[in-house]
Coordinates of C-alpha atoms in Angstrom, one line a residue:
M292 CA 21.0 -26.1 56.9
K293 CA 17.5 -24.6 57.0
S294 CA 18.0 -23.4 53.5
D295 CA 18.2 -26.9 52.2
S296 CA 14.4 -26.8 52.3
V297 CA 14.2 -24.5 49.5
K298 CA 17.3 -25.5 47.5
K299 CA 18.0 -29.4 47.7
G300 CA 16.3 -32.3 46.0
M301 CA 13.9 -32.8 43.1
Q302 CA 11.0 -31.3 44.9
Q303 CA 12.6 -28.0 45.3
A304 CA 13.4 -27.7 41.5
P305 CA 10.7 -25.1 41.3
H306 CA 12.2 -23.2 44.3
R307 CA 15.4 -23.3 42.6
S308 CA 14.0 -22.0 39.4
L309 CA 13.2 -18.8 41.3
F310 CA 16.6 -18.6 42.6
H311 CA 17.9 -18.8 39.1
A312 CA 15.4 -15.9 38.3
L313 CA 17.4 -13.8 40.7
G314 CA 20.5 -14.3 38.9
M315 CA 22.1 -16.6 41.7
T316 CA 24.5 -19.1 40.5
E317 CA 24.7 -22.9 41.6
E318 CA 27.8 -22.0 43.8
E319 CA 25.7 -19.4 45.7
M320 CA 23.0 -22.0 46.1
E321 CA 25.4 -24.4 47.7
R322 CA 26.3 -21.9 50.3
P323 CA 24.4 -21.0 53.6
L324 CA 21.7 -18.5 52.7
I325 CA 22.2 -15.4 54.8
G326 CA 19.3 -12.8 55.2
I327 CA 20.5 -9.1 55.5
V328 CA 17.4 -7.3 57.1
S329 CA 17.8 -3.7 56.1
S330 CA 16.1 -0.7 57.4
Y331 CA 17.4 1.5 54.7
N332 CA 15.0 4.3 53.5
E333 CA 15.2 8.1 52.4
I334 CA 13.1 9.6 55.0
V335 CA 15.0 8.6 58.2
P336 CA 18.4 10.5 58.7
G337 CA 19.7 7.7 60.7
H338 CA 19.0 5.2 57.9
M339 CA 20.2 7.0 54.7
N340 CA 23.6 5.3 55.0
L341 CA 22.3 1.9 55.8
D342 CA 22.7 1.0 52.0
K343 CA 26.6 1.2 52.3
I344 CA 26.6 -0.6 55.8
V345 CA 24.4 -3.4 53.8
D346 CA 27.0 -3.6 51.0
A347 CA 29.8 -4.0 53.7
V348 CA 27.8 -6.7 55.4
K349 CA 27.3 -8.7 52.2
M350 CA 30.9 -8.6 51.5
G351 CA 31.9 -9.9 54.9
V352 CA 29.4 -12.6 54.6
A353 CA 30.5 -13.5 51.0
M354 CA 34.2 -13.5 52.2
A355 CA 33.3 -16.0 55.0
G356 CA 31.5 -18.4 52.5
G357 CA 27.9 -17.5 52.7
T358 CA 25.4 -16.0 50.2
P359 CA 24.0 -12.8 51.3
V360 CA 20.4 -11.7 50.5
M361 CA 19.1 -8.3 51.5
V362 CA 15.3 -7.9 52.7
P363 CA 13.7 -4.9 54.0
A364 CA 12.5 -3.6 57.3
I365 CA 10.4 -0.4 57.7
A366 CA 11.4 2.4 60.3
V367 CA 9.8 5.7 61.4
C368 CA 11.9 8.8 62.3
D369 CA 10.5 9.7 65.7
G370 CA 11.7 13.3 65.1
I371 CA 9.7 13.9 62.0
A372 CA 6.7 12.0 63.5
M373 CA 6.7 14.1 66.8
G374 CA 3.9 16.4 67.7
H375 CA 1.2 15.3 65.3
I376 CA -0.6 12.2 64.3
G377 CA 2.3 10.5 63.2
M378 CA 3.6 9.9 66.7
K379 CA 0.7 7.5 67.4
Y380 CA 2.3 5.4 64.9
S381 CA 5.7 5.1 66.2
L382 CA 5.6 2.4 69.0
V383 CA 3.3 0.3 67.0
T384 CA 5.9 -0.2 64.2
R385 CA 8.3 -2.0 66.7
D386 CA 6.0 -5.0 66.6
L387 CA 5.3 -4.6 63.0
V388 CA 9.1 -4.9 62.3
A389 CA 9.3 -8.2 64.4
D390 CA 6.3 -9.6 62.7
S391 CA 7.4 -8.8 59.1
T392 CA 11.0 -9.9 59.8
E393 CA 9.5 -13.1 61.2
C394 CA 7.7 -13.7 58.0
L395 CA 10.5 -13.0 55.8
A396 CA 13.0 -15.1 57.6
R397 CA 10.6 -18.2 57.9
A398 CA 9.1 -18.1 54.5
H399 CA 12.5 -18.0 52.8
A400 CA 14.4 -20.4 55.1
F401 CA 17.4 -18.2 55.9
D402 CA 20.2 -20.1 57.6
A403 CA 21.3 -16.9 59.6
L404 CA 20.5 -13.2 59.7
V405 CA 22.3 -9.8 60.1
M406 CA 20.2 -7.1 61.4
V407 CA 20.9 -3.6 60.1
P408 CA 18.7 -1.1 61.9
N409 CA 19.4 2.3 63.5
C410 CA 16.4 4.2 65.0
D411 CA 14.1 4.1 68.0
K412 CA 11.7 1.4 67.2
N413 CA 13.3 -0.8 64.5
V414 CA 16.3 -1.6 66.9
P415 CA 14.1 -3.2 69.5
G416 CA 11.7 -4.8 67.0
L417 CA 14.5 -6.6 65.3
L418 CA 15.9 -7.6 68.6
M419 CA 12.4 -9.1 69.3
A420 CA 12.3 -10.7 65.9
A421 CA 15.9 -12.2 66.7
A422 CA 14.7 -13.8 69.9
R423 CA 11.7 -14.9 68.1
I424 CA 13.2 -16.7 65.1
N425 CA 16.3 -17.8 67.0
I426 CA 18.9 -18.6 64.2
P427 CA 22.3 -17.2 64.4
T428 CA 22.0 -13.5 64.3
V429 CA 24.4 -10.6 64.5
F430 CA 23.4 -6.7 64.7
V431 CA 25.3 -3.9 63.1
S432 CA 23.5 -0.6 63.3
G433 CA 24.0 2.6 61.1
G434 CA 25.7 4.4 63.9
P435 CA 25.1 7.8 65.7
M436 CA 25.1 11.4 64.1
L437 CA 27.9 13.7 64.9
A438 CA 27.1 16.5 67.1
G439 CA 26.0 19.7 65.5
R440 CA 27.9 22.9 66.4
V441 CA 26.4 26.4 67.1
H442 CA 28.4 29.3 68.5
G443 CA 31.2 26.9 69.3
H444 CA 29.1 24.6 71.4
K445 CA 28.1 21.0 70.6
T446 CA 24.4 20.6 70.0
S447 CA 21.8 18.1 68.8
L448 CA 18.0 17.5 67.8
S449 CA 17.0 18.2 71.4
S450 CA 18.4 21.8 71.0
M451 CA 16.1 22.3 68.3
F452 CA 12.9 21.7 70.3
E453 CA 14.4 23.8 72.8
A454 CA 14.9 26.6 70.3
V455 CA 11.4 26.4 69.4
G456 CA 10.3 26.6 73.0
A457 CA 12.7 29.5 73.6
Y458 CA 11.2 31.3 70.5
T459 CA 7.7 30.6 71.9
A460 CA 8.8 32.0 75.2
G461 CA 10.0 35.1 73.5
N462 CA 13.7 34.3 74.5
M463 CA 15.1 33.6 71.0
T464 CA 14.8 35.2 67.6
E465 CA 13.5 33.5 64.3
E466 CA 17.0 34.0 62.9
D467 CA 18.5 32.2 65.8
V468 CA 16.2 29.2 65.3
M469 CA 16.9 29.2 61.7
E470 CA 20.8 28.9 62.6
Y471 CA 20.1 26.0 64.8
E472 CA 17.9 24.4 62.2
Q473 CA 20.9 24.4 59.8
K474 CA 23.4 23.3 62.1
A475 CA 21.8 21.0 64.8
C476 CA 21.8 17.7 62.8
P477 CA 25.0 17.8 60.4
T478 CA 25.2 14.2 59.5
C479 CA 23.3 11.1 58.8
G480 CA 22.9 8.8 61.7
S481 CA 20.8 8.3 64.8
C482 CA 20.6 11.6 66.8
S483 CA 23.8 12.4 68.6
G484 CA 22.9 12.1 72.3
M485 CA 21.9 9.1 74.5
Y486 CA 18.3 9.1 73.1
T487 CA 16.4 6.0 72.3
A488 CA 17.9 4.9 69.3
N489 CA 21.3 5.2 70.7
S490 CA 20.4 3.8 74.0
M491 CA 19.1 0.6 72.2
N492 CA 22.1 0.3 69.9
C493 CA 24.3 0.6 73.0
L494 CA 22.3 -2.1 75.0
T495 CA 22.5 -4.3 71.9
E496 CA 26.3 -4.3 72.6
V497 CA 25.6 -5.0 76.3
L498 CA 23.2 -8.0 75.4
G499 CA 26.0 -9.6 73.3
M500 CA 24.1 -9.2 70.1
G501 CA 26.4 -6.6 68.4
L502 CA 30.2 -6.3 68.2
K503 CA 32.3 -3.8 70.0
G504 CA 31.6 -0.3 68.7
N505 CA 28.0 -1.0 67.3
G506 CA 26.6 1.5 69.6
T507 CA 29.1 4.4 69.4
I508 CA 31.0 4.5 66.3
P509 CA 29.8 7.5 64.3
A510 CA 27.6 6.8 61.3
V511 CA 30.2 8.8 59.0
Y512 CA 33.3 6.9 60.1
S513 CA 34.8 4.6 57.8
E514 CA 35.4 2.3 60.8
R515 CA 31.4 1.7 60.7
L516 CA 32.0 0.0 57.3
K517 CA 34.6 -2.3 58.8
L518 CA 32.4 -3.2 61.6
A519 CA 29.8 -4.2 59.1
K520 CA 32.4 -6.4 57.2
H521 CA 33.3 -8.0 60.7
A522 CA 29.6 -8.5 61.4
G523 CA 29.1 -10.4 58.2
M524 CA 32.1 -12.6 58.9
A525 CA 30.9 -13.2 62.5
V526 CA 27.5 -14.4 61.8
M527 CA 29.2 -17.3 59.5
E528 CA 31.2 -18.2 62.5
M529 CA 28.1 -18.2 64.6
L530 CA 26.5 -20.5 62.2
K531 CA 29.4 -22.9 62.1
K532 CA 29.1 -23.0 66.0
N533 CA 25.4 -22.8 66.1
I534 CA 25.2 -20.0 68.5
C535 CA 21.6 -18.5 68.4
P536 CA 20.1 -15.5 70.1
R537 CA 18.5 -17.2 73.0
D538 CA 21.8 -18.6 73.8
I539 CA 23.0 -15.0 74.1
M540 CA 19.9 -13.1 75.3
T541 CA 19.4 -15.0 78.7
E542 CA 18.2 -13.9 82.0
K543 CA 21.7 -12.9 83.1
A544 CA 22.3 -11.0 79.8
F545 CA 19.1 -8.8 80.5
R546 CA 20.3 -8.3 84.0
N547 CA 23.5 -6.9 82.5
A548 CA 21.3 -4.7 80.2
L549 CA 19.4 -3.3 83.0
T550 CA 22.6 -2.7 85.0
M551 CA 24.2 -0.9 82.2
D552 CA 21.2 1.0 81.4
M553 CA 21.5 2.6 84.8
A554 CA 25.3 3.2 84.3
L555 CA 24.8 4.9 81.0
G556 CA 21.7 6.9 81.8
C557 CA 19.6 5.4 78.9
S558 CA 16.2 6.6 77.6
T559 CA 13.2 5.7 79.6
N560 CA 12.1 3.9 76.4
S561 CA 14.4 1.1 77.2
M562 CA 12.0 0.3 80.1
L563 CA 9.5 -0.6 77.2
H564 CA 11.6 -2.5 74.9
L565 CA 13.8 -4.5 77.2
P566 CA 10.5 -6.4 78.7
A567 CA 9.1 -6.8 75.2
I568 CA 12.6 -8.3 73.9
A569 CA 12.8 -10.5 76.9
H570 CA 9.3 -11.8 76.4
E571 CA 10.2 -13.0 72.9
A572 CA 13.2 -14.9 74.5
G573 CA 10.9 -16.7 76.7
L574 CA 11.7 -14.7 79.9
D575 CA 9.7 -12.5 82.2
L576 CA 11.6 -9.2 82.9
N577 CA 10.2 -7.9 86.1
L578 CA 10.8 -4.0 86.0
E579 CA 10.8 -3.9 89.8
N580 CA 14.3 -5.5 89.6
A581 CA 15.4 -2.3 87.9
N582 CA 15.2 -0.5 91.4
E583 CA 17.3 -3.0 93.0
I584 CA 19.7 -2.9 90.3
S585 CA 19.7 0.8 90.4
A586 CA 20.5 1.0 94.0
K587 CA 23.8 -0.7 93.3
T588 CA 24.7 0.7 90.2
P589 CA 26.5 4.1 89.9
N590 CA 25.6 6.5 87.0
L591 CA 28.8 7.1 85.1
C592 CA 27.6 8.9 82.0
H593 CA 25.8 12.2 81.5
L594 CA 25.4 12.4 77.7
A595 CA 22.9 14.7 76.0
P596 CA 20.2 15.6 77.1
A597 CA 21.5 14.8 80.7
G598 CA 24.9 16.6 80.1
P599 CA 27.2 18.2 77.5
T600 CA 28.9 14.9 76.0
Y601 CA 27.7 13.2 72.9
M602 CA 28.1 9.7 71.4
E603 CA 31.2 10.7 69.5
D604 CA 32.7 11.6 72.9
L605 CA 31.7 8.2 74.4
N606 CA 33.3 6.6 71.3
E607 CA 36.6 8.1 71.8
A608 CA 36.5 7.5 75.6
G609 CA 36.4 3.7 75.0
G610 CA 32.7 3.0 74.1
I611 CA 30.3 0.8 75.9
Y612 CA 33.0 -1.9 76.5
A613 CA 35.0 0.6 78.6
V614 CA 31.9 1.6 80.6
M615 CA 31.2 -2.0 81.1
N616 CA 34.8 -2.7 82.3
E617 CA 34.2 0.2 84.9
V618 CA 31.0 -1.4 86.1
S619 CA 32.5 -4.8 86.3
K620 CA 35.0 -3.5 89.0
L621 CA 32.1 -3.5 91.3
G622 CA 31.2 -7.1 90.5
L623 CA 27.9 -6.0 88.9
L624 CA 28.0 -7.6 85.7
E625 CA 27.5 -11.4 84.6
L626 CA 30.9 -11.8 82.9
E627 CA 30.3 -15.5 81.7
C628 CA 27.3 -14.5 79.3
M629 CA 27.9 -15.6 75.6
T630 CA 28.1 -13.1 72.9
V631 CA 28.1 -12.9 69.2
T632 CA 31.9 -12.9 69.1
G633 CA 31.9 -16.5 70.3
K634 CA 33.5 -15.1 73.5
T635 CA 32.1 -14.3 76.8
V636 CA 31.3 -10.8 78.0
G637 CA 34.3 -10.9 80.4
E638 CA 36.8 -11.8 77.5
N639 CA 35.4 -9.0 75.4
I640 CA 35.7 -6.2 77.9
K641 CA 39.1 -7.3 79.2
N642 CA 41.6 -4.4 78.8
C643 CA 39.0 -1.9 77.5
I644 CA 40.2 1.1 79.3
N645 CA 38.3 4.3 80.2
K646 CA 40.2 7.0 78.2
N647 CA 38.3 10.0 79.5
H648 CA 37.1 10.4 83.0
E649 CA 35.0 13.4 82.2
V650 CA 32.9 11.4 79.8
I651 CA 33.0 8.1 81.6
R652 CA 33.2 8.6 85.4
P653 CA 35.2 6.1 87.2
V654 CA 33.2 4.1 89.7
E655 CA 35.1 5.9 92.4
D656 CA 33.6 9.2 91.4
P657 CA 30.2 8.8 89.7
Y658 CA 27.7 11.3 89.0
S659 CA 25.4 9.7 91.4
Q660 CA 25.8 6.4 93.5
T661 CA 22.5 5.1 92.0
G662 CA 21.5 4.4 88.5
G663 CA 19.9 6.8 85.9
I664 CA 16.3 5.4 85.7
A665 CA 13.8 4.9 88.5
I666 CA 10.6 2.8 88.7
L667 CA 7.9 4.5 91.0
K668 CA 5.0 3.0 92.4
G669 CA 2.0 4.4 94.7
N670 CA -1.7 4.9 94.6
L671 CA -1.5 6.7 91.4
A672 CA 0.7 4.0 89.7
P673 CA -0.2 0.9 91.4
D674 CA 1.8 -1.2 88.8
S675 CA 4.6 1.1 87.9
A676 CA 5.9 4.4 86.3
V677 CA 9.3 5.3 84.8
V678 CA 11.4 8.5 85.3
K679 CA 14.8 9.3 83.8
R680 CA 16.4 10.1 87.4
S681 CA 19.7 11.3 85.6
A682 CA 17.8 14.0 83.7
V683 CA 15.9 15.4 86.6
A684 CA 17.2 18.6 88.6
P685 CA 18.0 17.8 92.1
E686 CA 15.5 20.3 93.4
M687 CA 12.6 18.3 91.5
L688 CA 13.6 14.8 92.6
K689 CA 10.9 15.3 95.2
H690 CA 7.7 17.6 94.8
E691 CA 4.2 18.0 95.8
G692 CA 1.8 20.1 93.9
P693 CA -1.8 20.4 92.5
A694 CA -2.7 18.2 89.4
R695 CA -3.6 20.1 86.1
V696 CA -5.4 17.4 84.1
F697 CA -5.4 17.0 80.5
D698 CA -7.0 14.2 78.2
C699 CA -4.4 14.6 75.5
E700 CA -1.0 16.2 75.0
E701 CA -2.2 18.8 72.5
D702 CA -4.3 20.4 75.2
A703 CA -1.5 20.3 77.8
F704 CA 0.9 21.8 75.3
S705 CA -1.3 24.6 74.4
A706 CA -1.9 25.2 78.4
V707 CA 1.9 25.6 78.8
V708 CA 2.5 27.9 75.9
S709 CA -0.4 30.1 76.8
H710 CA 1.2 30.5 80.1
E711 CA -1.8 28.9 81.9
I712 CA 0.4 26.5 84.0
K713 CA 1.7 28.0 87.2
Q714 CA 4.9 27.1 89.3
G715 CA 4.5 24.1 91.4
D716 CA 1.8 22.6 89.2
I717 CA 1.9 18.9 88.2
L718 CA 0.6 18.3 84.6
V719 CA -1.2 15.1 84.1
I720 CA -1.5 13.9 80.4
R721 CA -3.7 10.8 80.4
Y722 CA -5.2 8.5 77.7
E723 CA -2.0 8.6 75.9
G724 CA -1.0 4.9 77.0
P725 CA -0.7 1.9 74.7
R726 CA -4.3 1.2 74.6
G727 CA -5.4 4.8 75.1
S728 CA -3.6 6.2 72.1
G729 CA -0.7 4.3 70.9
M730 CA 1.8 5.7 73.5
P731 CA 3.0 8.7 71.8
E732 CA 6.0 10.8 73.1
M733 CA 5.5 14.1 75.0
L734 CA 8.7 15.9 73.9
M735 CA 6.9 19.0 72.5
T736 CA 5.3 19.7 76.1
T737 CA 8.4 18.7 78.1
E738 CA 10.5 21.0 75.9
A739 CA 8.0 23.8 76.2
I740 CA 8.4 23.5 80.0
V741 CA 12.2 23.5 80.0
C742 CA 12.4 26.4 77.8
D743 CA 9.8 28.5 79.9
K744 CA 12.3 30.4 82.5
D745 CA 9.3 30.6 84.9
L746 CA 8.3 26.9 84.7
N747 CA 11.7 25.1 84.2
G748 CA 12.5 23.1 87.3
K749 CA 9.3 24.3 88.9
V750 CA 6.6 22.1 87.1
S751 CA 6.5 18.4 86.8
L752 CA 4.7 16.2 84.3
V753 CA 2.9 12.8 84.9
T754 CA 1.5 10.7 82.2
D755 CA 0.6 7.2 80.9
G756 CA 2.2 8.2 77.7
R757 CA 6.0 8.1 77.2
F758 CA 9.0 10.4 76.6
S759 CA 11.7 10.8 73.9
G760 CA 15.0 9.9 74.9
A761 CA 15.6 13.7 74.4
T762 CA 13.4 14.6 77.3
R763 CA 14.9 16.1 80.5
G764 CA 13.2 17.3 83.6
A765 CA 10.8 16.0 86.1
A766 CA 9.0 13.9 83.6
I767 CA 7.2 10.7 84.8
G768 CA 5.9 8.4 82.2
H769 CA 4.6 4.8 81.6
V770 CA 2.0 5.1 84.4
S771 CA 0.4 1.7 84.8
P772 CA -2.3 0.8 84.6
E773 CA -3.1 3.6 82.1
A774 CA -6.2 5.7 81.9
A775 CA -7.7 3.6 79.3
R776 CA -7.6 0.5 81.5
G777 CA -9.3 2.2 84.4
G778 CA -6.1 3.0 86.2
P779 CA -6.2 5.8 88.9
L780 CA -5.1 8.3 86.3
A781 CA -8.6 8.2 84.7
F782 CA -10.1 9.5 88.0
I783 CA -7.8 12.2 89.1
R784 CA -9.1 15.7 88.9
S785 CA -7.4 19.1 88.5
G786 CA -6.8 20.4 91.9
D787 CA -6.0 17.0 93.6
L788 CA -2.7 16.9 95.1
I789 CA 0.1 14.7 93.9
H790 CA 3.3 14.0 95.7
Y791 CA 6.2 12.1 94.2
D792 CA 9.6 11.2 95.6
V793 CA 12.1 9.7 93.1
E794 CA 14.6 8.6 95.8
K795 CA 11.9 6.8 97.7
R796 CA 10.3 5.6 94.3
S797 CA 6.8 6.7 95.3
L798 CA 4.2 8.4 93.3
D799 CA 0.8 9.2 95.1
I800 CA -2.3 11.2 95.4
V801 CA -2.2 12.8 98.9
G802 CA -5.0 15.3 98.7
I803 CA -8.5 15.7 97.2
A804 CA -9.5 19.1 95.6
G805 CA -6.5 20.8 97.3
E806 CA -7.1 19.3 100.8
K807 CA -4.7 16.8 102.2
M808 CA -6.3 13.5 103.3
T809 CA -5.4 10.1 104.7
P810 CA -4.7 7.4 102.2
E811 CA -7.9 5.6 103.4
K812 CA -10.0 8.7 102.6
I813 CA -8.4 9.1 99.1
A814 CA -8.9 5.4 98.3
E815 CA -12.6 6.0 99.4
E816 CA -12.9 9.0 97.1
M817 CA -11.3 7.4 94.1
E818 CA -13.6 4.4 94.4
R819 CA -16.4 6.7 94.4
R820 CA -15.4 8.5 91.3
K821 CA -14.7 5.1 89.6
S822 CA -18.2 4.0 90.3
E823 CA -19.7 7.2 88.9
E824 CA -17.3 7.7 85.7
D825 CA -16.2 5.4 83.0
P826 CA -12.7 5.7 81.5
K827 CA -12.6 7.0 78.1
L828 CA -12.0 4.2 75.7
P829 CA -10.8 4.6 72.0
A830 CA -13.5 3.9 69.6
G831 CA -14.0 3.7 65.9
R832 CA -10.1 3.3 65.0
K833 CA -9.4 1.1 61.9
G834 CA -6.2 -0.4 60.5
L835 CA -3.0 -1.1 62.2
F836 CA -3.5 1.7 64.8
G837 CA -6.8 0.3 65.6
R838 CA -5.6 -3.4 66.1
Y839 CA -2.8 -2.1 68.3
T840 CA -4.9 -0.1 70.6
R841 CA -7.3 -2.9 70.9
H842 CA -4.7 -5.4 71.8
A843 CA -1.7 -3.6 73.4
L844 CA -0.3 -4.9 76.7
S845 CA 0.5 -2.6 79.7
A846 CA 3.5 -0.3 79.5
M847 CA 5.1 -2.4 82.5
Q848 CA 4.7 -5.6 80.3
G849 CA 6.5 -3.8 77.2
A850 CA 3.4 -2.6 75.4
G851 CA 3.5 -5.2 72.7
Y852 CA 0.4 -6.9 71.2

């Protein structure tokens, strides 16, 4: 066992003295040492129940003959961080979580790990750490929040941002907003729709790193505690069989993840996290494969914000395994992939039936024949851009209009709420990419557009920043190369014409100063501007944020550092 290096032999007597200082018995020191990496804190609603999850995991580990030891991981609540400087610190925490977990696991010679995350960046951060450390590891998350209920209708956090937008537009009273405020987020757990946290928890199941139900069992259900106990038992079985994360997170497993991402209609943030996790597993995940997979994968789920159903509904309908079983009917999944159960994907999903065809559409009757996410390319995004196709109104899947260019989200948001944006405009928000600004989410602006009856369905947004999983509408993000790297986004000007076509996967500048031009003329003008202008590079930034913005990779590479 790896932990023998800190527990066995005369040379380790000083080490053992410190275990004795922890109150650890000789019997405990004889057993495998299992690190329980807990993201518990009292500021993130998705994490306030993780202490109970950890206790259950520890019981499962102990029952199966291991010695569990809890160690911490940080987490940021993207909802609380939204719309101010805090959002610039969101994405960077993913890599910080991976780094700190590596330190704890290596320094203390753990034999195996159970990861207990729940929210947007610490789920992928711990998946990155699992791939990097590569000792037997199981994930058991805190679970999704139950949907809120206002006037008899289910609701969620995205409804709060919409309520604020409706109030700003004069369509809702202060009393109405306060009612939503009290009822939208009624329990602990990761926010109740298919937002980023739940997307990544569901994809953890798909990758084979979490047990059945990890992505969908609500946080407040006692079944979640049973799952945690089984996770503790499962990691001990993995240790016996020496099943490690890189045995599970293979190239085929990531192909399954991309396939199910399309079927489920996950957050666009998955297109940042999956390449970063794959990189830690020694794999190169080419996002262009996402379009090829999307072309063959039907979109079967429209959970909030794309539709009226929530994670609790998906759980009752059979969960992720039921969706996987539907998709497997088309021969689109690699069924031989190993999982933390010690069984293959095919063995796990066998007989997992779809119990509600309104929540999980059968493959014969999908929401669309192609997947929920599309990768766009063109002269405005030579490398790539990402859009959540399943959350775009049909009339906005193709659009051409004049650019309204802003160098930060705050200015764009002010222009929207001040009614300076007109129907047909395409907002361009630049210098918000990984290198430019830490890649914050644009939820405040997208919700302001959605809640303006004159702009909803008539205005698009293009950015090198990213979007919340709660975002809906014609929102194209992750434009690469980003403006701070000298990408075309840095040199576009207000009044230039942009054309995108989600079905054709294109995003292009088609005109200069309102005049349509040939691609050759446009290329000449952009080169001229590039020779006369320099991109605005971030300067004078210190601490962790400064290090991240100096070293962050492109969004298409996962935006790690």
